PDB file of C-alpha atoms in Angstrom:
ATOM      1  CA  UNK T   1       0.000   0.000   0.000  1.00 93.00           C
ATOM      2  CA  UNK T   2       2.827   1.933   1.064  1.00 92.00           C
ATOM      3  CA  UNK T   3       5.083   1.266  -2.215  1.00 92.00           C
ATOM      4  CA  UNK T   4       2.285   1.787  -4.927  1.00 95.00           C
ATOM      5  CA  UNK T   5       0.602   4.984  -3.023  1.00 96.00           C
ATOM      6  CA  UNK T   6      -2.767   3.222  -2.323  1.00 97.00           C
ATOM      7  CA  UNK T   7      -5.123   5.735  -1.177  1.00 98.00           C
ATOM      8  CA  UNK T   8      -8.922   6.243  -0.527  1.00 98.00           C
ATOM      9  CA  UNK T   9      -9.474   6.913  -3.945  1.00 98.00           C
ATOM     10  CA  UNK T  10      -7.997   3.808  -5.528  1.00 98.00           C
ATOM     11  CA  UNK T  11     -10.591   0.726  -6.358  1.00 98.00           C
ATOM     12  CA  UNK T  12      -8.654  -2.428  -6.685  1.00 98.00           C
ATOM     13  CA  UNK T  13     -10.378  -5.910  -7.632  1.00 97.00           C
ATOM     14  CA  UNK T  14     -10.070  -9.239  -5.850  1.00 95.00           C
ATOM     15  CA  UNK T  15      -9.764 -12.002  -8.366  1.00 90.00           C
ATOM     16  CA  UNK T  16      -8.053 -14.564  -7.319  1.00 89.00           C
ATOM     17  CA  UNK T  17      -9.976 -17.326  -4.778  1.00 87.00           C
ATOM     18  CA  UNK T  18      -9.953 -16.717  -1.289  1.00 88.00           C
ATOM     19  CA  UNK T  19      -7.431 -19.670  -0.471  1.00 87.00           C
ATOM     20  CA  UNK T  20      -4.800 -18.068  -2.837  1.00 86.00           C
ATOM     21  CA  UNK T  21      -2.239 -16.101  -1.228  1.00 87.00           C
ATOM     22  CA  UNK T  22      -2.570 -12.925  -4.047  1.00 89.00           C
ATOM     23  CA  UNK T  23      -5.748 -12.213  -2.268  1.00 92.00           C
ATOM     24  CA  UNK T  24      -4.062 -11.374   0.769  1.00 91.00           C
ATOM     25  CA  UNK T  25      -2.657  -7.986  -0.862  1.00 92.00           C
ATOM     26  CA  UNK T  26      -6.420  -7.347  -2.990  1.00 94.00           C
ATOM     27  CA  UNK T  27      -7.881  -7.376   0.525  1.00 95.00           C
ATOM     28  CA  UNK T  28      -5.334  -5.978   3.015  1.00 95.00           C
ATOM     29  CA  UNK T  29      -3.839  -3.219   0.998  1.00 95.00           C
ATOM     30  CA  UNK T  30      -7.431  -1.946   0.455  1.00 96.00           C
ATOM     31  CA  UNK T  31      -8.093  -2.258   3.964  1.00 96.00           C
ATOM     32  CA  UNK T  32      -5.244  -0.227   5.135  1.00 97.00           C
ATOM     33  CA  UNK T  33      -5.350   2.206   2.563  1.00 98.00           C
ATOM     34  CA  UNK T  34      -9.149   3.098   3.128  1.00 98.00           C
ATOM     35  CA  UNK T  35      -9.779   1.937  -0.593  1.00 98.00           C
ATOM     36  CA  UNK T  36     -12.459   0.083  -2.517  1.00 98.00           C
ATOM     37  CA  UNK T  37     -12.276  -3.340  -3.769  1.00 97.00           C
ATOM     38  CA  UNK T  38     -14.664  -5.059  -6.280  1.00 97.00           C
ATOM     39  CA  UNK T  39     -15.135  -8.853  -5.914  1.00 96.00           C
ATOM     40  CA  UNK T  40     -15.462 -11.387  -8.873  1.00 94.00           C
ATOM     41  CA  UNK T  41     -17.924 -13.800  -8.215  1.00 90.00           C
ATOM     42  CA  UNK T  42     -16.884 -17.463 -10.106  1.00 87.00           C
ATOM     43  CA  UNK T  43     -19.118 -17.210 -13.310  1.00 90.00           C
ATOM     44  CA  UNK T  44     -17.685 -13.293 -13.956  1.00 90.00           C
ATOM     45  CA  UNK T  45     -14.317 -14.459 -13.627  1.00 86.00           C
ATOM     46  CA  UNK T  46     -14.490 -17.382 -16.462  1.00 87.00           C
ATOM     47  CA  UNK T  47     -15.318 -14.640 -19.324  1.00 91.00           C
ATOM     48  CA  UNK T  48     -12.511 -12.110 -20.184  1.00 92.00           C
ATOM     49  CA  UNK T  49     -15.011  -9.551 -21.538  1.00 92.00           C
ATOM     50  CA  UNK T  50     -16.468  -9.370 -18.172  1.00 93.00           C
ATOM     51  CA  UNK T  51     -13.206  -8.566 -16.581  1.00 94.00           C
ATOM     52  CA  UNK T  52     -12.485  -4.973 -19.000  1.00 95.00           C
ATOM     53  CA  UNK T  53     -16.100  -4.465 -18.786  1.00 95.00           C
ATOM     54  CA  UNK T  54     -16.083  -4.180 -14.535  1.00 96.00           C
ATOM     55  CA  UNK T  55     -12.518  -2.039 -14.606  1.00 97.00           C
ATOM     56  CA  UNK T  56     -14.685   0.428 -17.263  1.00 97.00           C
ATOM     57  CA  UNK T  57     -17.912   0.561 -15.035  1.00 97.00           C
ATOM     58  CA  UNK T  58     -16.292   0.404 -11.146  1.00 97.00           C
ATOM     59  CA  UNK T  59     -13.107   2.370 -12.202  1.00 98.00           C
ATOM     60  CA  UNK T  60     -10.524   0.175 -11.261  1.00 98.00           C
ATOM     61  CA  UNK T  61      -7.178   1.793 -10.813  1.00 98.00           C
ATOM     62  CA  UNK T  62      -4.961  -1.346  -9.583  1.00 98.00           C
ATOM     63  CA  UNK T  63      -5.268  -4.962 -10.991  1.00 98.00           C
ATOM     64  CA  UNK T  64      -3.677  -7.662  -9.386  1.00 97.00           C
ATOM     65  CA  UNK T  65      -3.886 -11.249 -10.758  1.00 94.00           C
ATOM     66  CA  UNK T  66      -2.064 -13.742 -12.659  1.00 92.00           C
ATOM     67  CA  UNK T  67      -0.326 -12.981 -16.264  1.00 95.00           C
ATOM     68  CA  UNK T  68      -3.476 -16.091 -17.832  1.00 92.00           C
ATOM     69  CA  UNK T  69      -6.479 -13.448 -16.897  1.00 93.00           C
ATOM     70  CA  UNK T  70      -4.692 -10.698 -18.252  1.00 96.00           C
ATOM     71  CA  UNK T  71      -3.593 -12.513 -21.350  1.00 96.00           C
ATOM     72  CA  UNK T  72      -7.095 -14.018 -21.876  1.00 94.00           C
ATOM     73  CA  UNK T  73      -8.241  -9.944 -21.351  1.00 95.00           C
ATOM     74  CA  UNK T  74      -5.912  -8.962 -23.720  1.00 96.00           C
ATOM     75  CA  UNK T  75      -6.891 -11.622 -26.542  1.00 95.00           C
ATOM     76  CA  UNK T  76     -10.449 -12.209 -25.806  1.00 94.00           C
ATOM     77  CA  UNK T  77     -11.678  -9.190 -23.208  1.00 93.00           C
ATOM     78  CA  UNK T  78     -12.702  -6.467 -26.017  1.00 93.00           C
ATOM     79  CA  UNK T  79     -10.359  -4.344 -24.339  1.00 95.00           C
ATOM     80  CA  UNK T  80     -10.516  -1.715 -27.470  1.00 94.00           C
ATOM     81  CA  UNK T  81     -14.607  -1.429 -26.709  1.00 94.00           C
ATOM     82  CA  UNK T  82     -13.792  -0.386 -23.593  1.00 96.00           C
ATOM     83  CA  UNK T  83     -12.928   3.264 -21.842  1.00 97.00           C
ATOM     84  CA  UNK T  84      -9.760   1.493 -18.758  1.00 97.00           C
ATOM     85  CA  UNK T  85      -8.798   5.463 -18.437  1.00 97.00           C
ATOM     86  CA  UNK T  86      -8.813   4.689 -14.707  1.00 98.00           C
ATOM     87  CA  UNK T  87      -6.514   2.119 -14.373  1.00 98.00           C
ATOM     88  CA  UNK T  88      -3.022   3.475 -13.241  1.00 98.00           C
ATOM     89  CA  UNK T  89      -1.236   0.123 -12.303  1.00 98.00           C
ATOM     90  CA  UNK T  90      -1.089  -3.767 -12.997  1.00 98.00           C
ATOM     91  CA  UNK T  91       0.662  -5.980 -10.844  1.00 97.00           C
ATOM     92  CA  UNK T  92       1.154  -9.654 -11.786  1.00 97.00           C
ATOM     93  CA  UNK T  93       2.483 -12.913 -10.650  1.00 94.00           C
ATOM     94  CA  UNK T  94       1.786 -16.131  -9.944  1.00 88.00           C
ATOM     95  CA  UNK T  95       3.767 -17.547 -13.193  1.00 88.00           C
ATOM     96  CA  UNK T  96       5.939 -16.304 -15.710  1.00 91.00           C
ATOM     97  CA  UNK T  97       4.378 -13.831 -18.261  1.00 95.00           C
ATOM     98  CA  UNK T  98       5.499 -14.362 -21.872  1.00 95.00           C
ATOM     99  CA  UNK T  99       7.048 -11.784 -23.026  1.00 96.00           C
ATOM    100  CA  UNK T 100       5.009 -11.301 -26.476  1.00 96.00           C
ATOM    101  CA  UNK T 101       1.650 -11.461 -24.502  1.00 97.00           C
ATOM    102  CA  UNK T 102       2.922  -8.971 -22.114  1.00 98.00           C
ATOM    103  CA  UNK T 103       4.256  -6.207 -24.783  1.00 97.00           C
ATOM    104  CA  UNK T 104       1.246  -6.379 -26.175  1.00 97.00           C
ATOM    105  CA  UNK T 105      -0.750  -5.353 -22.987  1.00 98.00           C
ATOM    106  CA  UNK T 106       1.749  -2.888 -22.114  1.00 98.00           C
ATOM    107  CA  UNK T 107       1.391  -1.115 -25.644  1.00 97.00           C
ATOM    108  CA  UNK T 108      -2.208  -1.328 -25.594  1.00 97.00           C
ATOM    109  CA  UNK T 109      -2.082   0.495 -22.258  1.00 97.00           C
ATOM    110  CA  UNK T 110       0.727   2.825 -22.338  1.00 97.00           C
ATOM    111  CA  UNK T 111       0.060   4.863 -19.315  1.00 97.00           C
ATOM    112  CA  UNK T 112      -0.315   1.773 -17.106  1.00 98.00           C
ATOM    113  CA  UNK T 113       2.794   0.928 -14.599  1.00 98.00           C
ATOM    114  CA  UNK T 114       2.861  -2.503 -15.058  1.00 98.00           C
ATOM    115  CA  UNK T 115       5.238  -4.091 -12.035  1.00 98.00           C
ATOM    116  CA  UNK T 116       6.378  -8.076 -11.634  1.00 98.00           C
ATOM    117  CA  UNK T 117       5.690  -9.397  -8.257  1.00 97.00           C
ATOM    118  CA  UNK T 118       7.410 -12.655  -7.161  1.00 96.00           C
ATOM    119  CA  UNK T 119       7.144 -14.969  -3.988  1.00 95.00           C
ATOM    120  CA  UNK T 120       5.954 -18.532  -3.609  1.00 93.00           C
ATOM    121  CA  UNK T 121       2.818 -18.996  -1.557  1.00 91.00           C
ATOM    122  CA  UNK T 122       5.251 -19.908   1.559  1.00 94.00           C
ATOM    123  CA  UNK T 123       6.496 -16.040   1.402  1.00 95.00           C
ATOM    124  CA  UNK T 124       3.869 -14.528  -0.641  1.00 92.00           C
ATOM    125  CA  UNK T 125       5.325 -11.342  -2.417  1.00 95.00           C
ATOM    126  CA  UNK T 126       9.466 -10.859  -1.911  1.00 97.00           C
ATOM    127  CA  UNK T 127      10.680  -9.126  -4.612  1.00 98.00           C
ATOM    128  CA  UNK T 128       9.279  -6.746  -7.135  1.00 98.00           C
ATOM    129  CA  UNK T 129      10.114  -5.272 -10.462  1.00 98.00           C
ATOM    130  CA  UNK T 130       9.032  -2.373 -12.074  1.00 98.00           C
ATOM    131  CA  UNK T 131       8.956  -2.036 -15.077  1.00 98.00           C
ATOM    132  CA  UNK T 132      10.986   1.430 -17.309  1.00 97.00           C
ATOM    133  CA  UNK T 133       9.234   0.822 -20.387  1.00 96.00           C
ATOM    134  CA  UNK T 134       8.275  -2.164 -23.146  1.00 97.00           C
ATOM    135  CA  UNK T 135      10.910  -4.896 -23.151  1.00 96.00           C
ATOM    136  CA  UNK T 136      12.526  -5.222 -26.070  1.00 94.00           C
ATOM    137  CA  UNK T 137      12.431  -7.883 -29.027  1.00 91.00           C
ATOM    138  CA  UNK T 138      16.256  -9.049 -27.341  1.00 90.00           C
ATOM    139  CA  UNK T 139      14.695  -9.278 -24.056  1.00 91.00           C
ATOM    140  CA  UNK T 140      14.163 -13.249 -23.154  1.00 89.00           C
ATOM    141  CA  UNK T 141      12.720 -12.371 -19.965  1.00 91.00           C
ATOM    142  CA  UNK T 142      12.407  -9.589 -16.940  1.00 96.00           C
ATOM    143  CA  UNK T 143      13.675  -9.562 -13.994  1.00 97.00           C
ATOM    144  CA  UNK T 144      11.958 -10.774 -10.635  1.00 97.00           C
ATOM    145  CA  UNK T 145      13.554  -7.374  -9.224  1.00 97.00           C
ATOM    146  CA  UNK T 146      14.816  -5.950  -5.704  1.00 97.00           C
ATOM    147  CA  UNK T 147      14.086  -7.368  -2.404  1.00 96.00           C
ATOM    148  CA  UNK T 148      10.714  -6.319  -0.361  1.00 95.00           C
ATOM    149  CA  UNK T 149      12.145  -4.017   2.440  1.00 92.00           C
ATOM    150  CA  UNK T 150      10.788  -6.685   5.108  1.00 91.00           C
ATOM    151  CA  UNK T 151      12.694  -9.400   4.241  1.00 96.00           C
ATOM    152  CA  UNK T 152      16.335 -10.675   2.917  1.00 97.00           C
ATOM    153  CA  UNK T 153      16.821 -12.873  -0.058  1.00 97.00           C
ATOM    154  CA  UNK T 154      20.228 -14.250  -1.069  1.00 97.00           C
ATOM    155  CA  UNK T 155      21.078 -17.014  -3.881  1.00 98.00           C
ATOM    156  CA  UNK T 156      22.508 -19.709  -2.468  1.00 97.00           C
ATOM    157  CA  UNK T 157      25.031 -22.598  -3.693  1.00 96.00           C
ATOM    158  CA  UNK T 158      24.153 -26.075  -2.607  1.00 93.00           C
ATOM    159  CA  UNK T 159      26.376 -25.616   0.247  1.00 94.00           C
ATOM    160  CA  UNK T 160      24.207 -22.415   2.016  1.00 94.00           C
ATOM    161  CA  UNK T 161      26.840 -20.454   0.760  1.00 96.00           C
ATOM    162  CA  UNK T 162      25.756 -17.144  -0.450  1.00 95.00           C
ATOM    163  CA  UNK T 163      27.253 -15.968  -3.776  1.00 96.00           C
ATOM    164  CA  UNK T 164      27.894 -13.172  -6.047  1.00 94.00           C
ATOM    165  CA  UNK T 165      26.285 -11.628  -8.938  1.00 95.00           C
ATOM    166  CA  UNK T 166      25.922 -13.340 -12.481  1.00 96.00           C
ATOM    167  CA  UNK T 167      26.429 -16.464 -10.293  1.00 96.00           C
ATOM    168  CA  UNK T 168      22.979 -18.904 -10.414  1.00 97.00           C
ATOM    169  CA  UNK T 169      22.001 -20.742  -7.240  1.00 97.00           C
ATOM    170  CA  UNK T 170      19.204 -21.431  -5.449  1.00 97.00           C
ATOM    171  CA  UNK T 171      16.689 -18.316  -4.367  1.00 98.00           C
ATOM    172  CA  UNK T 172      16.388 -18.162  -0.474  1.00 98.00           C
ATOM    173  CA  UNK T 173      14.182 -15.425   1.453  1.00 98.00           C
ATOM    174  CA  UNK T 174      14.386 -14.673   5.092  1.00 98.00           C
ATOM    175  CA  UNK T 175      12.097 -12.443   6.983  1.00 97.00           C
ATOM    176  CA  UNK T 176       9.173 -12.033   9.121  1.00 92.00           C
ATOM    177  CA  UNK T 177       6.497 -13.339   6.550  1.00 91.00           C
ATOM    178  CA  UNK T 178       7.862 -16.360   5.803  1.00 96.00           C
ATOM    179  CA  UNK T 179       5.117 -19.437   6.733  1.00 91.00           C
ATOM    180  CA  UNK T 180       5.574 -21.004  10.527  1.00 94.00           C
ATOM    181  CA  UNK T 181       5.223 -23.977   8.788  1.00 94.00           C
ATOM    182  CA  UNK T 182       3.149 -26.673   6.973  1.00 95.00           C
ATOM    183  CA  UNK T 183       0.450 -28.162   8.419  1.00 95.00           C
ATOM    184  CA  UNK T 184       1.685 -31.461  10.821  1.00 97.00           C
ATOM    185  CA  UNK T 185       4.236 -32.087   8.648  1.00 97.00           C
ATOM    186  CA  UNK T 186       7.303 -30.893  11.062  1.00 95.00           C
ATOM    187  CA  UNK T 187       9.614 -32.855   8.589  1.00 96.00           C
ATOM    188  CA  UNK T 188       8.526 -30.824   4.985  1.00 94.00           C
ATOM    189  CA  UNK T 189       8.705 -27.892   7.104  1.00 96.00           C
ATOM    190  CA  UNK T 190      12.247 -28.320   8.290  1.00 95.00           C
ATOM    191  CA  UNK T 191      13.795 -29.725   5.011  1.00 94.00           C
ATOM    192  CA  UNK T 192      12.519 -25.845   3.422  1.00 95.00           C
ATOM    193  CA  UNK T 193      14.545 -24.126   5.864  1.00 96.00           C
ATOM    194  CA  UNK T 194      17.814 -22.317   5.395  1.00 96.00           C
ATOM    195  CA  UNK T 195      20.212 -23.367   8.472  1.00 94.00           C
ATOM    196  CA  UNK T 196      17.906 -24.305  10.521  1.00 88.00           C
ATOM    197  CA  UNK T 197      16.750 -20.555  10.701  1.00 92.00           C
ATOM    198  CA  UNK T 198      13.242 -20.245  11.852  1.00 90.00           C
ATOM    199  CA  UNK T 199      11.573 -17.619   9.786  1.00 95.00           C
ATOM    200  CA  UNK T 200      13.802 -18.619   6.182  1.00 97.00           C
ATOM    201  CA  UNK T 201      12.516 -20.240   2.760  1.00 97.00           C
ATOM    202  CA  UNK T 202      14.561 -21.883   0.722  1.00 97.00           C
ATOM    203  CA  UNK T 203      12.482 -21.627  -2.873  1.00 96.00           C
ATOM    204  CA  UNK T 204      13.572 -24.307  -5.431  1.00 94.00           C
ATOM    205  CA  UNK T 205      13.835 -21.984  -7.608  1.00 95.00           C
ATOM    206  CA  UNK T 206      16.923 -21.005  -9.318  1.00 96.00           C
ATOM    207  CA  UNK T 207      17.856 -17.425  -9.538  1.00 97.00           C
ATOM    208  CA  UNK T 208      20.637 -15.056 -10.531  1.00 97.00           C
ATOM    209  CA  UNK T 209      21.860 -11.339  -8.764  1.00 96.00           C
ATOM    210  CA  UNK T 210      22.056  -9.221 -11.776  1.00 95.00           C
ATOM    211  CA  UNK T 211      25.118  -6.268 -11.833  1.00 93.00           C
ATOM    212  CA  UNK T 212      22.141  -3.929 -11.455  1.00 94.00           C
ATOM    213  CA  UNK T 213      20.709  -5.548  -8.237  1.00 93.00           C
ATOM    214  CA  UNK T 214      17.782  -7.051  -9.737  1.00 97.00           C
ATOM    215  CA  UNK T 215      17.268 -10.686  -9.552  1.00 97.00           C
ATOM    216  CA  UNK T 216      16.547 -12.880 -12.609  1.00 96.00           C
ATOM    217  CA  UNK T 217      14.573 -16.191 -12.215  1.00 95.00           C
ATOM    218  CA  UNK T 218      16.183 -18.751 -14.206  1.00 94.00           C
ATOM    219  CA  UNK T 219      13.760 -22.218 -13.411  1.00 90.00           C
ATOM    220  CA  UNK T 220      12.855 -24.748 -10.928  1.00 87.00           C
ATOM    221  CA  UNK T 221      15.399 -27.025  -9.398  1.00 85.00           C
ATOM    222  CA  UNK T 222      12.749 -29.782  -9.633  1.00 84.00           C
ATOM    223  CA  UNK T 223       9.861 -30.643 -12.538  1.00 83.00           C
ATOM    224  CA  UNK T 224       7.239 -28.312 -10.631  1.00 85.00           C
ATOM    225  CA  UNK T 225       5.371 -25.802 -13.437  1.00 84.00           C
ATOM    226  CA  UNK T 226       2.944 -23.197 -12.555  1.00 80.00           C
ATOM    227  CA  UNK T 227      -0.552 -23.041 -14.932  1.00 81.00           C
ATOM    228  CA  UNK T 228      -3.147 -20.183 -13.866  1.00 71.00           C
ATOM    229  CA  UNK T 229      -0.944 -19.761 -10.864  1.00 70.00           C
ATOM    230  CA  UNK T 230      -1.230 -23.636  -9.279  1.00 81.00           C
ATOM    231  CA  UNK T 231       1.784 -25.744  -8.651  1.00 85.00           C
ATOM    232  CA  UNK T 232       1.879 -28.938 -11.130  1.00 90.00           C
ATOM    233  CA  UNK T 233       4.123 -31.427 -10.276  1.00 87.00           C
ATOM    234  CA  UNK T 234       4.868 -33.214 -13.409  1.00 88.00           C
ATOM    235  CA  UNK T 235       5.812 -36.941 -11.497  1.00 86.00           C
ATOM    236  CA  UNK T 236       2.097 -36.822 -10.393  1.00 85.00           C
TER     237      UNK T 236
END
């Protein structure tokens, strides 16, 4: 709320479900910053027009979900019928947003901030990226982006040693927001920890400390895949 100057006059929406952790910063943000949010109910969220249609009509000026809704907005959502003059910002993660889907949003709304959140459900949101501009046709990806001022994330070699940029290990985040644990399952829960120390993460995911500070994902260390935001694991 803080970082993205949330105020009374913002509307945000709520679309992920409830049990998902992005709901925790549709709801909470808007509670703290005195804003309005607008709830999708299940049958509005399964038609793309729907979604443009309710940031026209309520005035949405944040959107928070995963890169799919947008990029089923963006193809299907008769966004070009629609007056989104409101909307100031996008925030998305969940899964990785192809970078052709995601130029196209960002020229089709050119005075949107769009910004990259990233944290598994264990941390919830980490590190963010903002986004200067477009990325361009070279660009094979963005970046995940700086640590969240409430918590410390290093990249880690398979000995817990922390290393140095351009060097690719795997992402660990420390901090105050990191789960107590999973539910009676004291041995999952202390295999995830880094060092034994109580409030730490370590991600499976593979990451890399650019020379500019920002972090770039670079894969799982297992088969796990994200679709519409959901961990797959392939062996199952």
């Amino acid at each position: 709320a803080e970082q993205y100057g949330l105020t009374e006059h913002d509307r945000l929406v709520s679309h992920a479900p409830f049990h998902f952790d992005l709901s925790t910063v549709d709801l909470y943000s808007t509670f703290i910053a005195g804003a309005s949010v607008y709830i999708f109910d299940e049958v509005e969220k399964r038609f793309p027009s729907t979604l443009s249609k309710v940031i026209e009509r309520e005035g949405i000026t944040t959107w928070y979900s995963v890169p799919s809704a947008l990029m089923l907005m963006e193809e299907k959502g008769a966004m070009d019928k629609r007056d989104l003059s409101s909307l100031r910002q996008i925030f998305f993660a969940g899964e990785v947003y192809p970078l052709p889907a995601l130029r196209k949003l960002m020229k089709r709304l050119p005075a949107v901030n769009f910004t990259n959140f990233y944290g598994p459900t264990e941390t919830n949101v980490c590190t963010y990226y903002d986004l200067p501009g477009v990325p361009g046709e070279g660009a094979k990806s963005i970046p995940i982006g700086r640590r969240c001022p409430y918590y410390e994330v290093l990249v880690v070699d398979d000995q817990g040693a922390s290393l140095g940029t351009g060097q690719m290990g795997e992402i660990v985040v420390i901090g105050g927001g990191v789960m107590k644990g999973y539910w009676n399952d004291e041995n999952k829960t202390r295999s995830c920890r880094y060092q034994e120390v109580g409030n730490s993460y370590k991600t499976g995911d593979f990451g890399i400390l650019g020379e500019d500070g920002n972090l770039l994902y670079m894969g799982r260390k297992d088969a796990q895949i994200k679709i519409n935001g959901y961990r797959v694991e392939l062996g199952e």
